[in-house]
Amino acid sequence: MASSSTVFASAALVLLLLLGGTSAQLSTSFYSSSCPKLFSTVKPVVQSAISKEKRLGASVLRLFFHDCFVLGCDGSVLLDDTPTFTGEKTAKPNNNSIRGFEVIDQIKTAVEKACPGVVSCADILAVAARDSVVILGGPNWDVKLGRRDSRRASISKANKQIPPPTSSLSNLISKFSAKGLSTKDMVALSGSHTIGLARCTSFRGHIYNDTNIDASFAKKRQANCPSASGSGDNNLAPLDLQTPTAFDNNYYKNLVRFKGLLHSDQQLYNVSDSTDSLVKAYISSTGTFFSDFVSGMIKMGDIKPLTGSNGEIRKNCRKIN
Ligand code: HEM
Ligand SMILES: *[C@@H]1O[C@H](CO)[C@@H](O)[C@H](O)[C@H]1NC(C)=O
Ligand SMILES: *[C@@H]1O[C@H](CO)[C@@H](O)[C@H](O)[C@H]1NC(C)=O
Ligand SMILES: CC(=O)N[C@H]1CO[C@H](CO)[C@@H](O)[C@@H]1O
């Protein structure tokens, strides 16, 4: 006969599993029987988008970050505004900035054809972000799946929880920590800025007013980014001046030369020994960067997913069913 302490322990375990039920439910084999062709359907669409425009890989990767940091990885960033629904697309970090939605739409169309009503937009974004990294020369990993799509969005959380490019190192650490991500995750995930572009308005303060910047680099960027706010705000510059379409460790090499584009980028070097040592480790070893980047992506992908019967599988990634 079971002792009362065994009964109690089993009841406690059941309760723990029920309460903890929102995390740890994603799995790399989630669609293996319901949509076995998922990966082979997504990748060629990402590949063809990147072949047409290299930047789209960067844009899709960033969409996944901005999705996960707001209400969890639930496709909330993909929702369009309507007269009666306020999405996240006009939040300060997103407005005139996030892009790549057409790629997600194209993938969704292809996936709906292969497996109608099965795969969430949140999962499509997770797979497309991984494929983008791989196609541009970065690491590969198995993506955990099983997220469902939200029926809501939060512009106020998008404004508060996505760190701005003016962030200090301590701000960056605390914004990531609030999502369960460590300083190491933050430094490794910032390595995403090895690809993609930023607008003048995002780096103007750094190139005109900061002193921790290489003078000739500042001058070069000032040439296409006027100091007056409002003029040339949308002029673009590469986040990694060396290889802006290759996923490599040049981002970190730029930082030790004081050639980080954003104020927040340059905060990772020569502010604290704790991040300096990570930057140096990633310069010494692309393998270390890639493996910390992959763990960071998996942890970020685990942020508050909707699972089970929560949320829905959207038919169109831009609107709730
Ligand atoms: C550490 C805190 C971070 C800050 C402050 C930050 C800020 C920014 C800013 C300001 C831009 C340029 C936006 C514009 O001017 O339009 C940008 C671009 C980008 N960010 Fe971040 N970011 C951070 C972390 C991340 C993470 C974690 C990822 C992905 C895992 C990421 C991926 C990207 C990519 C790929 C681009 C280029 C997008 C494109 O060209 O369309 N960033 N980021
Ligand atoms: C977003 O950008 C548009 C176009 O530049 C601008 O008119 C609008 O005021 C911005 N919205 C917000 C909420 O900042
Ligand atoms: C630089 O700093 C000064 C003084 O704080 C400020 O008035 C100016 O707007 C800043 N310029 C840029 C381009 O951020
Ligand atoms: C490598 C490097 O440039 N280190 C500098 C970082 O900042 C300190 C001041 O805090 C300088 O003295 C170092 O030379």
Coordinates of C-alpha atoms and ligand atoms in Angstrom, one line a residue:
M1 CA 0.0 0.0 0.0
A2 CA 1.3 3.5 -0.8
S3 CA 2.4 5.5 2.2
S4 CA 0.8 8.8 2.8
S5 CA 4.1 10.6 2.0
T6 CA 4.2 8.9 -1.4
V7 CA 0.6 9.9 -2.1
F8 CA 1.5 13.4 -1.0
A9 CA 4.6 13.5 -3.2
S10 CA 2.7 12.2 -6.2
A11 CA 0.0 14.8 -5.8
A12 CA 2.6 17.5 -5.4
L13 CA 4.3 16.3 -8.6
V14 CA 1.0 16.3 -10.5
L15 CA 0.3 19.8 -9.3
L16 CA 3.8 21.0 -10.3
L17 CA 3.4 19.5 -13.8
L18 CA 0.0 21.3 -14.2
L19 CA 1.3 24.6 -12.9
G20 CA 4.5 24.4 -14.9
G21 CA 2.6 23.4 -18.0
T22 CA 3.2 26.6 -20.0
S23 CA 7.0 26.0 -20.3
A24 CA 9.0 23.0 -21.4
Q25 CA 6.3 21.8 -23.8
L26 CA 7.9 22.7 -27.0
S27 CA 9.6 19.9 -28.9
T28 CA 11.7 19.6 -32.0
S29 CA 9.4 16.8 -33.3
F30 CA 6.1 18.6 -32.7
Y31 CA 5.0 18.5 -36.3
S32 CA 6.7 15.3 -37.3
S33 CA 3.5 13.5 -38.0
S34 CA 1.1 16.4 -38.5
C35 CA 3.3 18.2 -41.0
P36 CA 6.4 16.2 -41.9
K37 CA 7.2 18.5 -44.8
L38 CA 7.3 21.6 -42.7
F39 CA 11.1 22.2 -42.9
S40 CA 11.4 21.4 -46.6
T41 CA 8.5 23.7 -47.2
V42 CA 9.8 26.7 -45.3
K43 CA 13.5 26.7 -46.3
P44 CA 13.2 27.2 -50.1
V45 CA 10.9 30.2 -49.5
V46 CA 13.4 31.8 -47.1
Q47 CA 16.2 30.9 -49.6
S48 CA 14.4 32.6 -52.5
A49 CA 13.6 35.7 -50.5
I50 CA 17.3 36.1 -49.4
S51 CA 18.5 35.4 -52.9
K52 CA 16.4 38.4 -54.1
E53 CA 17.4 40.6 -51.1
K54 CA 20.1 39.5 -48.7
R55 CA 18.9 41.9 -46.0
L56 CA 15.6 39.9 -45.6
G57 CA 17.5 37.2 -43.6
A58 CA 18.4 39.9 -41.0
S59 CA 14.9 41.3 -41.1
V60 CA 13.3 37.9 -40.4
L61 CA 15.7 37.2 -37.5
R62 CA 14.9 40.5 -35.9
L63 CA 11.2 39.8 -36.2
F64 CA 11.6 36.7 -34.1
F65 CA 13.4 38.7 -31.4
H66 CA 10.7 41.4 -31.4
D67 CA 8.0 38.7 -31.2
C68 CA 9.5 36.8 -28.3
F69 CA 10.2 39.9 -26.2
V70 CA 6.6 41.0 -26.2
L71 CA 4.1 38.6 -24.6
G72 CA 6.4 35.6 -25.5
C73 CA 6.9 33.9 -28.9
D74 CA 3.3 34.0 -30.0
G75 CA 3.3 35.8 -33.4
S76 CA 2.0 39.0 -31.8
V77 CA 4.4 41.1 -33.8
L78 CA 2.9 39.8 -37.0
L79 CA -0.6 41.3 -36.4
D80 CA -1.6 44.3 -38.5
D81 CA -3.3 47.3 -36.9
T82 CA -7.0 47.7 -37.8
P83 CA -9.5 50.4 -36.8
T84 CA -10.4 48.3 -33.8
F85 CA -7.1 46.5 -33.0
T86 CA -3.8 48.0 -32.1
G87 CA -0.9 45.8 -32.9
E88 CA 2.8 46.3 -32.2
K89 CA 4.0 47.5 -35.6
T90 CA 3.9 51.2 -34.7
A91 CA 5.7 50.7 -31.4
K92 CA 8.8 52.9 -31.1
P93 CA 11.3 50.1 -31.8
N94 CA 9.2 48.8 -34.7
N95 CA 7.8 51.8 -36.5
N96 CA 9.4 52.3 -39.9
S97 CA 11.9 49.7 -38.9
I98 CA 10.7 46.1 -38.7
R99 CA 10.2 44.4 -42.0
G100 CA 10.1 41.0 -43.7
F101 CA 6.3 40.3 -43.2
E102 CA 5.9 39.4 -46.8
V103 CA 8.4 36.6 -46.4
I104 CA 6.3 35.2 -43.5
D105 CA 3.1 35.5 -45.6
Q106 CA 4.7 33.6 -48.4
I107 CA 5.9 30.8 -46.0
K108 CA 2.5 30.7 -44.4
T109 CA 0.8 30.3 -47.9
A110 CA 3.2 27.4 -48.7
V111 CA 2.8 25.7 -45.3
E112 CA -1.1 26.0 -45.4
K113 CA -1.0 24.3 -48.8
A114 CA 1.1 21.4 -47.4
C115 CA -0.6 21.1 -44.0
P116 CA -3.8 23.2 -43.7
G117 CA -4.6 24.7 -40.3
V118 CA -1.7 22.9 -38.5
V119 CA 1.3 25.1 -38.1
S120 CA 1.3 28.4 -36.1
C121 CA 2.7 31.6 -37.4
A122 CA 4.8 31.8 -34.2
D123 CA 6.5 28.5 -35.2
I124 CA 6.9 29.6 -38.8
L125 CA 8.8 32.6 -37.5
A126 CA 11.0 30.5 -35.3
V127 CA 11.9 28.2 -38.2
A128 CA 12.4 31.1 -40.7
A129 CA 14.7 32.8 -38.3
R130 CA 16.9 29.7 -37.9
D131 CA 16.9 29.2 -41.7
S132 CA 17.9 32.8 -42.3
V133 CA 20.9 32.4 -39.9
V134 CA 22.0 29.1 -41.7
I135 CA 21.6 30.6 -45.2
L136 CA 23.8 33.5 -44.3
G137 CA 26.6 31.3 -43.0
G138 CA 25.7 30.9 -39.3
P139 CA 25.1 27.9 -37.1
N140 CA 22.3 25.3 -37.5
W141 CA 20.2 23.9 -34.7
D142 CA 17.0 22.0 -34.1
V143 CA 14.1 24.4 -33.5
K144 CA 11.7 23.6 -30.7
L145 CA 8.1 23.8 -31.9
G146 CA 4.5 23.7 -30.6
R147 CA 3.9 27.4 -30.1
R148 CA 0.4 28.7 -30.8
D149 CA -0.6 32.2 -32.0
S150 CA -1.9 34.9 -29.7
R151 CA -5.2 36.7 -30.2
R152 CA -3.6 39.8 -28.7
A153 CA -0.7 42.2 -29.0
S154 CA 0.8 44.8 -26.7
I155 CA 2.1 48.1 -28.1
S156 CA 2.9 49.3 -24.5
K157 CA 4.9 46.2 -23.8
A158 CA 6.7 46.5 -27.1
N159 CA 7.7 50.1 -26.1
K160 CA 8.8 49.1 -22.6
Q161 CA 10.4 45.6 -23.1
I162 CA 12.4 45.8 -26.3
P163 CA 15.6 47.7 -25.4
P164 CA 16.3 50.9 -27.4
P165 CA 19.7 51.5 -29.1
T166 CA 20.5 54.2 -26.5
S167 CA 20.5 51.5 -23.7
S168 CA 23.4 51.4 -21.3
L169 CA 25.0 48.0 -20.5
S170 CA 23.0 47.7 -17.2
N171 CA 19.8 48.4 -19.1
L172 CA 20.6 45.8 -21.7
I173 CA 21.4 43.2 -18.9
S174 CA 18.2 44.0 -17.0
K175 CA 15.9 43.9 -20.1
F176 CA 17.3 40.5 -21.0
S177 CA 17.2 39.3 -17.4
A178 CA 13.5 40.2 -17.2
K179 CA 13.0 37.6 -20.0
G180 CA 15.1 34.9 -18.2
L181 CA 18.1 35.6 -20.4
S182 CA 21.6 35.9 -19.0
T183 CA 24.3 38.4 -19.8
K184 CA 26.0 35.8 -21.8
D185 CA 22.8 35.2 -23.8
M186 CA 22.5 38.9 -24.3
V187 CA 26.1 39.3 -25.6
A188 CA 25.8 36.2 -27.9
L189 CA 22.4 37.2 -29.3
S190 CA 23.6 40.8 -29.9
G191 CA 26.0 39.0 -32.4
S192 CA 22.9 39.1 -34.7
H193 CA 24.1 42.6 -35.5
T194 CA 26.7 40.9 -37.7
I195 CA 23.9 41.1 -40.4
G196 CA 21.4 43.8 -41.3
L197 CA 21.1 47.6 -41.4
A198 CA 20.1 50.4 -39.1
R199 CA 18.6 53.8 -39.7
C200 CA 20.4 57.0 -38.9
T201 CA 17.9 57.8 -36.2
S202 CA 19.1 54.7 -34.3
F203 CA 22.8 55.6 -34.3
R204 CA 22.9 59.4 -34.6
G205 CA 23.6 60.0 -30.9
H206 CA 26.5 57.5 -31.0
I207 CA 28.3 58.9 -34.0
Y208 CA 28.0 62.5 -33.0
N209 CA 28.1 62.6 -29.2
D210 CA 29.8 59.5 -27.8
T211 CA 33.5 59.4 -27.2
N212 CA 33.9 55.6 -27.2
I213 CA 33.9 55.5 -31.0
D214 CA 36.8 55.4 -33.6
A215 CA 37.0 58.9 -35.0
S216 CA 37.4 57.9 -38.7
F217 CA 34.5 55.4 -38.4
A218 CA 32.3 58.2 -36.8
K219 CA 33.2 60.5 -39.6
K220 CA 32.4 57.9 -42.3
R221 CA 28.9 57.3 -40.8
Q222 CA 28.3 61.0 -40.3
A223 CA 28.7 61.5 -44.1
N224 CA 25.3 59.8 -44.6
C225 CA 23.6 60.7 -41.3
P226 CA 23.1 64.4 -40.7
S227 CA 23.3 65.6 -37.1
A228 CA 19.9 67.3 -37.1
S229 CA 17.2 65.1 -36.0
G230 CA 14.5 64.8 -38.7
S231 CA 17.0 65.0 -41.6
G232 CA 18.0 61.7 -43.1
D233 CA 16.4 59.7 -40.3
N234 CA 15.9 56.7 -42.5
N235 CA 19.3 56.7 -44.1
L236 CA 20.8 53.2 -43.7
A237 CA 24.2 51.9 -42.6
P238 CA 25.3 48.3 -42.0
L239 CA 25.5 47.1 -38.4
D240 CA 28.6 45.2 -39.3
L241 CA 30.8 47.4 -41.5
Q242 CA 32.9 44.5 -42.7
T243 CA 30.6 41.7 -43.8
P244 CA 26.9 42.9 -43.5
T245 CA 25.4 39.9 -45.2
A246 CA 27.5 37.2 -43.6
F247 CA 26.7 35.6 -40.2
D248 CA 30.2 35.6 -38.7
N249 CA 32.1 37.1 -35.7
N250 CA 33.1 40.4 -37.3
Y251 CA 30.6 42.2 -35.1
Y252 CA 32.7 41.5 -32.1
K253 CA 35.9 42.5 -33.9
N254 CA 34.3 45.8 -34.7
L255 CA 33.6 46.4 -31.0
V256 CA 37.2 46.1 -29.9
R257 CA 38.1 48.6 -32.6
F258 CA 35.4 50.9 -31.3
K259 CA 33.4 50.5 -34.5
G260 CA 30.1 49.4 -33.1
L261 CA 27.3 51.2 -34.9
L262 CA 24.8 51.5 -32.1
H263 CA 25.5 53.0 -28.7
S264 CA 24.1 49.7 -27.3
D265 CA 26.5 47.7 -29.4
Q266 CA 29.5 49.5 -28.1
Q267 CA 28.3 49.1 -24.5
L268 CA 29.4 45.5 -24.8
Y269 CA 33.0 46.4 -24.9
N270 CA 35.2 48.5 -22.5
V271 CA 32.4 49.1 -20.0
S272 CA 32.6 46.0 -17.9
D273 CA 35.1 43.1 -17.7
S274 CA 32.2 40.6 -17.7
T275 CA 31.2 41.4 -21.2
D276 CA 34.7 42.3 -22.5
S277 CA 35.7 38.7 -21.7
L278 CA 32.8 37.4 -23.8
V279 CA 33.5 39.7 -26.7
K280 CA 37.1 38.5 -26.7
A281 CA 36.1 34.8 -26.4
Y282 CA 33.8 35.3 -29.5
I283 CA 36.7 36.9 -31.4
S284 CA 39.0 34.0 -30.6
S285 CA 36.5 31.4 -31.4
T286 CA 33.6 31.5 -33.9
G287 CA 32.6 28.1 -32.6
T288 CA 32.1 29.5 -29.1
F289 CA 30.1 32.4 -30.5
F290 CA 28.0 30.0 -32.5
S291 CA 27.3 27.6 -29.6
D292 CA 26.4 30.5 -27.2
F293 CA 24.3 32.1 -29.9
V294 CA 22.4 28.8 -30.5
S295 CA 21.7 28.4 -26.7
G296 CA 20.5 32.0 -26.6
M297 CA 18.2 31.4 -29.5
I298 CA 16.7 28.3 -28.0
K299 CA 16.2 30.1 -24.6
M300 CA 14.7 33.1 -26.3
G301 CA 12.4 30.8 -28.3
D302 CA 11.2 29.3 -25.0
I303 CA 9.8 32.6 -23.7
K304 CA 6.2 32.1 -22.6
P305 CA 4.8 30.1 -25.5
L306 CA 1.1 29.5 -25.8
T307 CA 0.6 25.8 -25.9
G308 CA -2.2 23.2 -25.6
S309 CA -5.5 24.8 -26.1
N310 CA -4.3 28.4 -25.5
G311 CA -4.2 30.7 -28.4
E312 CA -5.0 29.5 -31.9
I313 CA -3.5 28.5 -35.3
R314 CA -4.0 31.6 -37.3
K315 CA -5.1 31.2 -40.9
N316 CA -3.5 34.5 -41.9
C317 CA -0.4 35.6 -39.9
R318 CA -1.5 39.2 -40.0
K319 CA -4.9 38.8 -38.3
I320 CA -6.6 36.8 -35.6
N321 CA -9.1 34.2 -36.8
Ligands
HEM1 C1 20.7 43.8 -27.2 C2 19.7 44.6 -27.5 C3 19.4 45.0 -28.8 C4 19.2 46.3 -29.2 C5 19.3 47.6 -28.4 C6 18.9 46.2 -30.7 C7 18.6 47.3 -31.4 C8 18.5 47.3 -32.8 C9 18.3 48.5 -33.6 C10 18.1 49.9 -33.1 C11 18.3 48.1 -34.9 C12 18.2 49.0 -36.2 C13 16.8 49.3 -36.4 C14 16.5 50.4 -37.3 O1 17.3 51.4 -37.2 O2 15.6 50.4 -38.1 C15 18.5 46.6 -34.9 C16 18.6 45.9 -36.0 C17 18.7 44.5 -36.0 N1 18.6 43.7 -34.9 FE1 18.8 44.3 -33.0 N2 18.9 45.0 -31.1 C18 19.2 44.2 -30.0 C19 19.2 42.8 -30.0 C20 18.9 42.0 -31.0 C21 18.7 40.6 -31.0 C22 18.6 39.8 -29.7 C23 18.5 40.2 -32.3 C24 18.2 38.8 -32.8 C25 18.3 37.7 -32.1 C26 18.6 41.3 -33.1 C27 18.6 41.3 -34.5 C28 18.7 42.4 -35.3 C29 18.9 42.4 -36.7 C30 19.1 41.1 -37.5 C31 18.9 43.7 -37.2 C32 18.9 44.1 -38.6 C33 17.5 44.1 -39.2 C34 17.3 44.5 -40.7 O3 18.3 44.8 -41.4 O4 16.2 44.6 -41.1 N3 18.9 42.4 -32.3 N4 18.6 46.2 -33.6
LIG2 C1 5.1 55.9 -37.3 O1 5.7 56.4 -38.4 C2 4.8 57.1 -39.2 C3 5.5 57.4 -40.5 O2 6.7 58.0 -40.3 C4 4.4 58.4 -38.4 O3 3.5 59.2 -39.2 C5 3.7 58.0 -37.1 O4 3.4 59.1 -36.3 C6 4.6 57.0 -36.4 N1 3.8 56.4 -35.3 C7 4.1 56.4 -34.1 C8 3.2 55.7 -33.1 O5 5.2 56.8 -33.7
LIG3 C1 24.4 65.7 -28.5 O1 24.3 66.1 -27.2 C2 23.8 67.4 -27.1 C3 23.9 67.8 -25.6 O2 23.3 66.9 -24.8 C4 22.4 67.5 -27.6 O3 21.9 68.8 -27.5 C5 22.4 67.1 -29.0 O4 21.1 67.0 -29.5 C6 23.1 65.7 -29.2 N1 23.2 65.4 -30.6 C7 22.9 64.2 -31.2 C8 23.1 64.1 -32.6 O5 22.4 63.3 -30.5
LIG4 C1 41.1 48.5 -24.9 C2 40.7 49.9 -24.5 O1 40.7 50.8 -25.3 N1 40.5 50.0 -23.2 C3 40.2 51.3 -22.6 C4 38.9 51.2 -21.9 O2 38.5 52.3 -21.1 C5 39.5 52.7 -20.2 C6 38.9 53.8 -19.3 O3 37.9 53.2 -18.6 C7 40.8 53.0 -20.9 O4 41.8 53.4 -20.0 C8 41.3 51.8 -21.7 O5 42.4 52.1 -22.4

